[in-house]
CSV table of N, CA and C in Angstrom, one decimal:
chain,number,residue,atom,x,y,z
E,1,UNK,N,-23.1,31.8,22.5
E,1,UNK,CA,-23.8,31.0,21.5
E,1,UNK,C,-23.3,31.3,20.1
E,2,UNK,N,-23.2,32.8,19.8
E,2,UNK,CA,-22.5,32.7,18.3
E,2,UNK,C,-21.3,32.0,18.2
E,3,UNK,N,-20.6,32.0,19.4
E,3,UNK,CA,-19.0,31.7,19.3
E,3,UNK,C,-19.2,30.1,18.8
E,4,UNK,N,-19.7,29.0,19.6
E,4,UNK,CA,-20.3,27.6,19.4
E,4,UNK,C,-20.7,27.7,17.7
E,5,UNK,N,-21.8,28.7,17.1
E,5,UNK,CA,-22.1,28.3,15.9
E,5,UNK,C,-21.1,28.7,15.0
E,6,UNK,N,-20.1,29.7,15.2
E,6,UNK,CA,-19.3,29.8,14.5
E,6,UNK,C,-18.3,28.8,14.0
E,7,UNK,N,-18.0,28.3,15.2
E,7,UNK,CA,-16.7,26.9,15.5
E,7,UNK,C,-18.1,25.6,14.4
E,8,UNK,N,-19.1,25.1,15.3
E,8,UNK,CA,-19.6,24.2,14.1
E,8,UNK,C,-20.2,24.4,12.8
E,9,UNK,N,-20.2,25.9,12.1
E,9,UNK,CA,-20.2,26.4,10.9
E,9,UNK,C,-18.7,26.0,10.5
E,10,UNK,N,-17.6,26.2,11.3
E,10,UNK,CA,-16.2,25.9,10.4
E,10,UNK,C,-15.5,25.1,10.0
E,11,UNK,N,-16.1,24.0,11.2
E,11,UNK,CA,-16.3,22.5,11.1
E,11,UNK,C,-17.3,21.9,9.6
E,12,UNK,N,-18.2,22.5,10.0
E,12,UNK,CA,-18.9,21.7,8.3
E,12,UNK,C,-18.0,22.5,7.2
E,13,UNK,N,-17.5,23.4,7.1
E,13,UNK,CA,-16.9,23.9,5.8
E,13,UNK,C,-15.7,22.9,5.9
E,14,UNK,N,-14.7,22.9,6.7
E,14,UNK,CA,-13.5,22.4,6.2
E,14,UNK,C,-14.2,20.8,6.0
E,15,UNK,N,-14.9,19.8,7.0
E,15,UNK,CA,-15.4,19.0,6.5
E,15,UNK,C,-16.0,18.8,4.8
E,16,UNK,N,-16.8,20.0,4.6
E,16,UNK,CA,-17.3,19.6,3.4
E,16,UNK,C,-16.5,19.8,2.2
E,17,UNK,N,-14.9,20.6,2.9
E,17,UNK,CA,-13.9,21.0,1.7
E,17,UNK,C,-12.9,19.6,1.9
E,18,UNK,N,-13.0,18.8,2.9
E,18,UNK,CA,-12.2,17.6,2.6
E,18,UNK,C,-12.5,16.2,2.5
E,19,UNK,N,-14.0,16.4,2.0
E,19,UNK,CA,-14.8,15.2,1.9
E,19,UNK,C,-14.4,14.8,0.8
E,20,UNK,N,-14.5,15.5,-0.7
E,20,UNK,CA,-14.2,14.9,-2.1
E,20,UNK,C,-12.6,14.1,-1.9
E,21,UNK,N,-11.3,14.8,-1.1
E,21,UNK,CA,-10.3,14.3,-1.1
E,21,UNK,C,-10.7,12.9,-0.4
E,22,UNK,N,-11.0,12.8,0.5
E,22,UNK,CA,-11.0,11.9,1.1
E,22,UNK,C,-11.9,10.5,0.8
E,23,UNK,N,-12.4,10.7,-0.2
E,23,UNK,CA,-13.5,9.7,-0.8
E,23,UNK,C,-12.7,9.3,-2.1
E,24,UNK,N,-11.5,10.1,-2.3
E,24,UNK,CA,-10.9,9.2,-3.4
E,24,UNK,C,-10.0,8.0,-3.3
E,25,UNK,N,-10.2,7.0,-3.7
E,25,UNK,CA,-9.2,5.5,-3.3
E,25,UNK,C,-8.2,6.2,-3.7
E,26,UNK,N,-7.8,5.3,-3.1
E,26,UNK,CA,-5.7,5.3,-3.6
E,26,UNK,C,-5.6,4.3,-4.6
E,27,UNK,N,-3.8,4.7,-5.3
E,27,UNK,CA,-3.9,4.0,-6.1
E,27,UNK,C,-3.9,2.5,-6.2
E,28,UNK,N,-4.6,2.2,-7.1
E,28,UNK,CA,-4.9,0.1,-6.5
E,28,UNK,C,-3.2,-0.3,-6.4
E,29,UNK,N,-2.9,-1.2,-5.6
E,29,UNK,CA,-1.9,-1.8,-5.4
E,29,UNK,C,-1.0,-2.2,-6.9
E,30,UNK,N,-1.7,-2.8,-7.8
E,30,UNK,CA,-0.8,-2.7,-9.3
E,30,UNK,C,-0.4,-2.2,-10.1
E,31,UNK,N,-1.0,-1.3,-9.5
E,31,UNK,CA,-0.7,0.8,-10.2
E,31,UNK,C,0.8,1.0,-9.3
E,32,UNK,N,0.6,0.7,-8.0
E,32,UNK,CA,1.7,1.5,-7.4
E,32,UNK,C,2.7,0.6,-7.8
E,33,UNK,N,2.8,-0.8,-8.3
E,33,UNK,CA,3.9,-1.7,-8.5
E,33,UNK,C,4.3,-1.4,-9.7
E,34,UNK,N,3.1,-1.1,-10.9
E,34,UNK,CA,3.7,-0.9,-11.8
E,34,UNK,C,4.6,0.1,-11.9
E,35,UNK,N,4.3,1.4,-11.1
E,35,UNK,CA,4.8,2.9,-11.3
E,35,UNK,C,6.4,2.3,-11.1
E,36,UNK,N,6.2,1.7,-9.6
E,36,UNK,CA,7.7,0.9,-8.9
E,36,UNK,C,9.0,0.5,-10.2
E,37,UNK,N,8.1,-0.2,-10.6
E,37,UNK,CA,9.4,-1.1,-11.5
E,37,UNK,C,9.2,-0.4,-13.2
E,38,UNK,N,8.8,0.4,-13.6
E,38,UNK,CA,8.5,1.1,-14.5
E,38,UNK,C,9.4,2.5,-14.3
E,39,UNK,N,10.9,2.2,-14.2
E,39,UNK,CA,11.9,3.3,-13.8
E,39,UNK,C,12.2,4.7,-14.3
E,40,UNK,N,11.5,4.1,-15.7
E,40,UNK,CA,12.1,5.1,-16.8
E,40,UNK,C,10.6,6.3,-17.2
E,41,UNK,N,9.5,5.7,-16.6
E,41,UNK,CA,8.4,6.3,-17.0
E,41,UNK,C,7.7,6.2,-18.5
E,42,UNK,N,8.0,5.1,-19.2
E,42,UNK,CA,7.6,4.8,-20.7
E,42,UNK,C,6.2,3.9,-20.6
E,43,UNK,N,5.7,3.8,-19.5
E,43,UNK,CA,4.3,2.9,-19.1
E,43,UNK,C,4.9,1.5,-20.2
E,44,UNK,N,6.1,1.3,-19.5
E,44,UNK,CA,6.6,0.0,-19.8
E,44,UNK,C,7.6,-0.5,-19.1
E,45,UNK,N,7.5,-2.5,-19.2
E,45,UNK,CA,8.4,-2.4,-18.3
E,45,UNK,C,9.2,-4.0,-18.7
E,46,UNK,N,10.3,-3.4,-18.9
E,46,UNK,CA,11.4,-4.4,-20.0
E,46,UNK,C,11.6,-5.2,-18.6
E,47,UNK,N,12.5,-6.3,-19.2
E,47,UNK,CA,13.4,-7.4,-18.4
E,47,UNK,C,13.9,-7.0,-17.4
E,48,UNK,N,14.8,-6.2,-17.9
E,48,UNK,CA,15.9,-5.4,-16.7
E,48,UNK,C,15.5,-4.6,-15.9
E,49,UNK,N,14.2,-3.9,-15.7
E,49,UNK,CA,13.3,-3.2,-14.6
E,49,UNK,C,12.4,-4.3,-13.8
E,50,UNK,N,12.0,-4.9,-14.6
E,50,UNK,CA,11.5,-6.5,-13.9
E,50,UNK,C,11.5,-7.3,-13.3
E,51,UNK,N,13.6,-7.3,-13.2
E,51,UNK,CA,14.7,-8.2,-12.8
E,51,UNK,C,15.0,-6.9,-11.4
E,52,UNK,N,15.2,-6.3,-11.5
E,52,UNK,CA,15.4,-5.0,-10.8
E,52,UNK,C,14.6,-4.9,-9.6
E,53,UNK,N,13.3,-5.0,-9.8
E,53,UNK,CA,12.4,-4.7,-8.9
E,53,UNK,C,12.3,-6.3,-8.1
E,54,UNK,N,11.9,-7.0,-8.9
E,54,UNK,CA,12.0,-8.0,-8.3
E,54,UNK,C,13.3,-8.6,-7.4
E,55,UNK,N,14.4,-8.1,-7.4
E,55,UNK,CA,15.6,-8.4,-6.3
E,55,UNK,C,15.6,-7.3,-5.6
E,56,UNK,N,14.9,-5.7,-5.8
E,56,UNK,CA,14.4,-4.9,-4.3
E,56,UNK,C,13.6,-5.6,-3.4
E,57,UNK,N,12.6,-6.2,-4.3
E,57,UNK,CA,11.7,-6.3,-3.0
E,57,UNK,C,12.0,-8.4,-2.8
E,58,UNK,N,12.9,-8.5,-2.9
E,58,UNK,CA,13.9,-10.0,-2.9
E,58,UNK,C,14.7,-9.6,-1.5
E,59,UNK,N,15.2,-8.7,-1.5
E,59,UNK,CA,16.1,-8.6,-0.4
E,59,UNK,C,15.6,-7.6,0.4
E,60,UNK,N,14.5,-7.0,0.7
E,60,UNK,CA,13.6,-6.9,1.5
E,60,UNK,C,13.0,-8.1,2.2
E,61,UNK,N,12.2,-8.6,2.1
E,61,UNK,CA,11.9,-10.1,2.4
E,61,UNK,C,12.9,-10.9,3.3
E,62,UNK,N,14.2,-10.8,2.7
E,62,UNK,CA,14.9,-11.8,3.0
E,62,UNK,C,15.5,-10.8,4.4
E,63,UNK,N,15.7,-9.3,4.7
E,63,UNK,CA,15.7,-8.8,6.1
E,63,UNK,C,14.9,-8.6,6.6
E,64,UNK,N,13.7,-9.4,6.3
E,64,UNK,CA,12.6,-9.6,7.0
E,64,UNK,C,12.5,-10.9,8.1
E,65,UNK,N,12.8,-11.9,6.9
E,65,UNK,CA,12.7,-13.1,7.3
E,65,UNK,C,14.7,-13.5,8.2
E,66,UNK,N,15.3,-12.5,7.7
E,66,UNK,CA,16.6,-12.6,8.6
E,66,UNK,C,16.4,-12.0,10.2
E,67,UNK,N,15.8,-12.6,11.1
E,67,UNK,CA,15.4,-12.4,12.7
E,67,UNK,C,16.6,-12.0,13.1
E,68,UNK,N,17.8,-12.6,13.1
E,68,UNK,CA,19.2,-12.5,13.9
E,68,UNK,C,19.7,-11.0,13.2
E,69,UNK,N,19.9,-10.8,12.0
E,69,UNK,CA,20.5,-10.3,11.0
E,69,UNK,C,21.9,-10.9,10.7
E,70,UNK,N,22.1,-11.8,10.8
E,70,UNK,CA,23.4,-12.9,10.5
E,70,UNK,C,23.8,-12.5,9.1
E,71,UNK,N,22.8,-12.1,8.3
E,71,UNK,CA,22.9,-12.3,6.9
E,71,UNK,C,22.4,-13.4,6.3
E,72,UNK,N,21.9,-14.7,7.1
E,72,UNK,CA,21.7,-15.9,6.7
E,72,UNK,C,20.5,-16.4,7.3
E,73,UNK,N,19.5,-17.8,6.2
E,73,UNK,CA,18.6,-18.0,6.8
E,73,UNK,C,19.0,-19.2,7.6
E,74,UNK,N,18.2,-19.0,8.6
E,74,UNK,CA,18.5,-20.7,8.9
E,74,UNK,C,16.6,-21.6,8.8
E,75,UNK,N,16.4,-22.5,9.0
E,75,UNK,CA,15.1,-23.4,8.5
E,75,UNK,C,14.1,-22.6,9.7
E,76,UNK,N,14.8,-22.3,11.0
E,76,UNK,CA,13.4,-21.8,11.7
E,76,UNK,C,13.1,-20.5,11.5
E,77,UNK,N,14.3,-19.7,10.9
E,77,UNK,CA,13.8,-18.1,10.4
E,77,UNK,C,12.9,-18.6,9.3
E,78,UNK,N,12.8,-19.3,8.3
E,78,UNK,CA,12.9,-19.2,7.0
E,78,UNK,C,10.8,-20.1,7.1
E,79,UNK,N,10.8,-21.4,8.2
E,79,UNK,CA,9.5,-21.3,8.4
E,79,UNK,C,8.8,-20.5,9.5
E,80,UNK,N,9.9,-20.0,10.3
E,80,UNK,CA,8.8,-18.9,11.0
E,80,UNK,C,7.4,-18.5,10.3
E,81,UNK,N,6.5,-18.7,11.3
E,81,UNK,CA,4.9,-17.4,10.3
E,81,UNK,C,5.4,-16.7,10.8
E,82,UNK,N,4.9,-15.3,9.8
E,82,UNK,CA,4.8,-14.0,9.8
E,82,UNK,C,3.6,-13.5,10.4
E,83,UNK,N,3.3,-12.0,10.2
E,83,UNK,CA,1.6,-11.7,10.9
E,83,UNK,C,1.2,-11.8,10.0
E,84,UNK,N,-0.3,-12.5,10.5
E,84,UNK,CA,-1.5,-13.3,9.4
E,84,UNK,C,-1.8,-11.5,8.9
E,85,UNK,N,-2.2,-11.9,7.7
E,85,UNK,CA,-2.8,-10.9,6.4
E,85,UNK,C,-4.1,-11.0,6.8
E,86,UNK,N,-4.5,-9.6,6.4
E,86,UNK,CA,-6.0,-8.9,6.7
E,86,UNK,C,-6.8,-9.8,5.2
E,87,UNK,N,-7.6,-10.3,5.5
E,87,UNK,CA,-8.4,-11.3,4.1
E,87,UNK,C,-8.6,-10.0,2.8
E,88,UNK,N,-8.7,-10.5,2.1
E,88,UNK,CA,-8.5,-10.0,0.8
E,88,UNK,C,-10.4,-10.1,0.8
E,89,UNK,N,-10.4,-9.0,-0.1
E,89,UNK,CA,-11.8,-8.9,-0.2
E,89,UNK,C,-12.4,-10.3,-2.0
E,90,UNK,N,-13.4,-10.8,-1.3
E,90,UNK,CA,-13.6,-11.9,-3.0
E,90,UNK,C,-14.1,-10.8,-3.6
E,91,UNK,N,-13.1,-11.2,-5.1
E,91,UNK,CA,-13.5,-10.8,-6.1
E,91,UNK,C,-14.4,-10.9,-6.7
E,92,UNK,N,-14.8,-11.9,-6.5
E,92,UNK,CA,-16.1,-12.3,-7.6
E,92,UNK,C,-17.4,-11.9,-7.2
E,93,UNK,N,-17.6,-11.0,-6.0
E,93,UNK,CA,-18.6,-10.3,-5.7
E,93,UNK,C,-18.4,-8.5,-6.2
E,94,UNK,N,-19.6,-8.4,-6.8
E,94,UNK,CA,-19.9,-7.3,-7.2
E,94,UNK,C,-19.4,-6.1,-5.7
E,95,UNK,N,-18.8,-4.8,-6.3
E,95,UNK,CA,-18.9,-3.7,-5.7
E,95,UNK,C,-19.5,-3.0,-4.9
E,96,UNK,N,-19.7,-3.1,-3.6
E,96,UNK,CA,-20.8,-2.7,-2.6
E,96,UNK,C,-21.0,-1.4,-3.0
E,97,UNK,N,-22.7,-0.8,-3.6
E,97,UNK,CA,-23.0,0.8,-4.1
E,97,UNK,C,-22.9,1.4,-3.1
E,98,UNK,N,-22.5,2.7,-3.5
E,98,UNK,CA,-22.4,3.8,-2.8
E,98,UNK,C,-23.7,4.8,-2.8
């Protein structure tokens, strides 16, 4: 019997030491885009980092949507659907409290 309360005493400690981590969001999705294309770290982001990022994730897409890898689209790669997206939460509703 001590040995049992020992184990779920160690259990609530590491739980209660990785509860704060784990209750923190990540960073919102425009944060991580901005950090992305924001090369130089000046919490700015010129033409040419803008132009930059946007042809990474241009030619990602495009070996996405390249099925064969021919290098080319053809009209049924190009309307293929993709897998349906998880719904986006509406914005216009208030923050469910914690």
């Amino acid at each position: 019997m001590p040995r049992l309360t020992s184990c779920l005493c160690a259990a609530a400690l590491a739980l209660a030491v990785a509860s704060p981590a784990l209750a923190q969001d990540p960073a919102p999705r425009g944060e991580k885009a901005f950090q992305a294309a924001d090369t130089n770290g000046d919490a700015k982001i010129t033409r040419d980092e803008y132009l930059a990022e946007a042809k990474k994730r241009a030619e990602m897409r495009f070996l996405k949507l390249d099925a064969n890898n021919d290098g080319v689209l053809t009209k049924d790669e190009l309307l293929k659907p993709g897998k349906p997206r998880a719904p986006r939460p509406d914005k216009t509703q208030a923050p469910a409290a914690q």
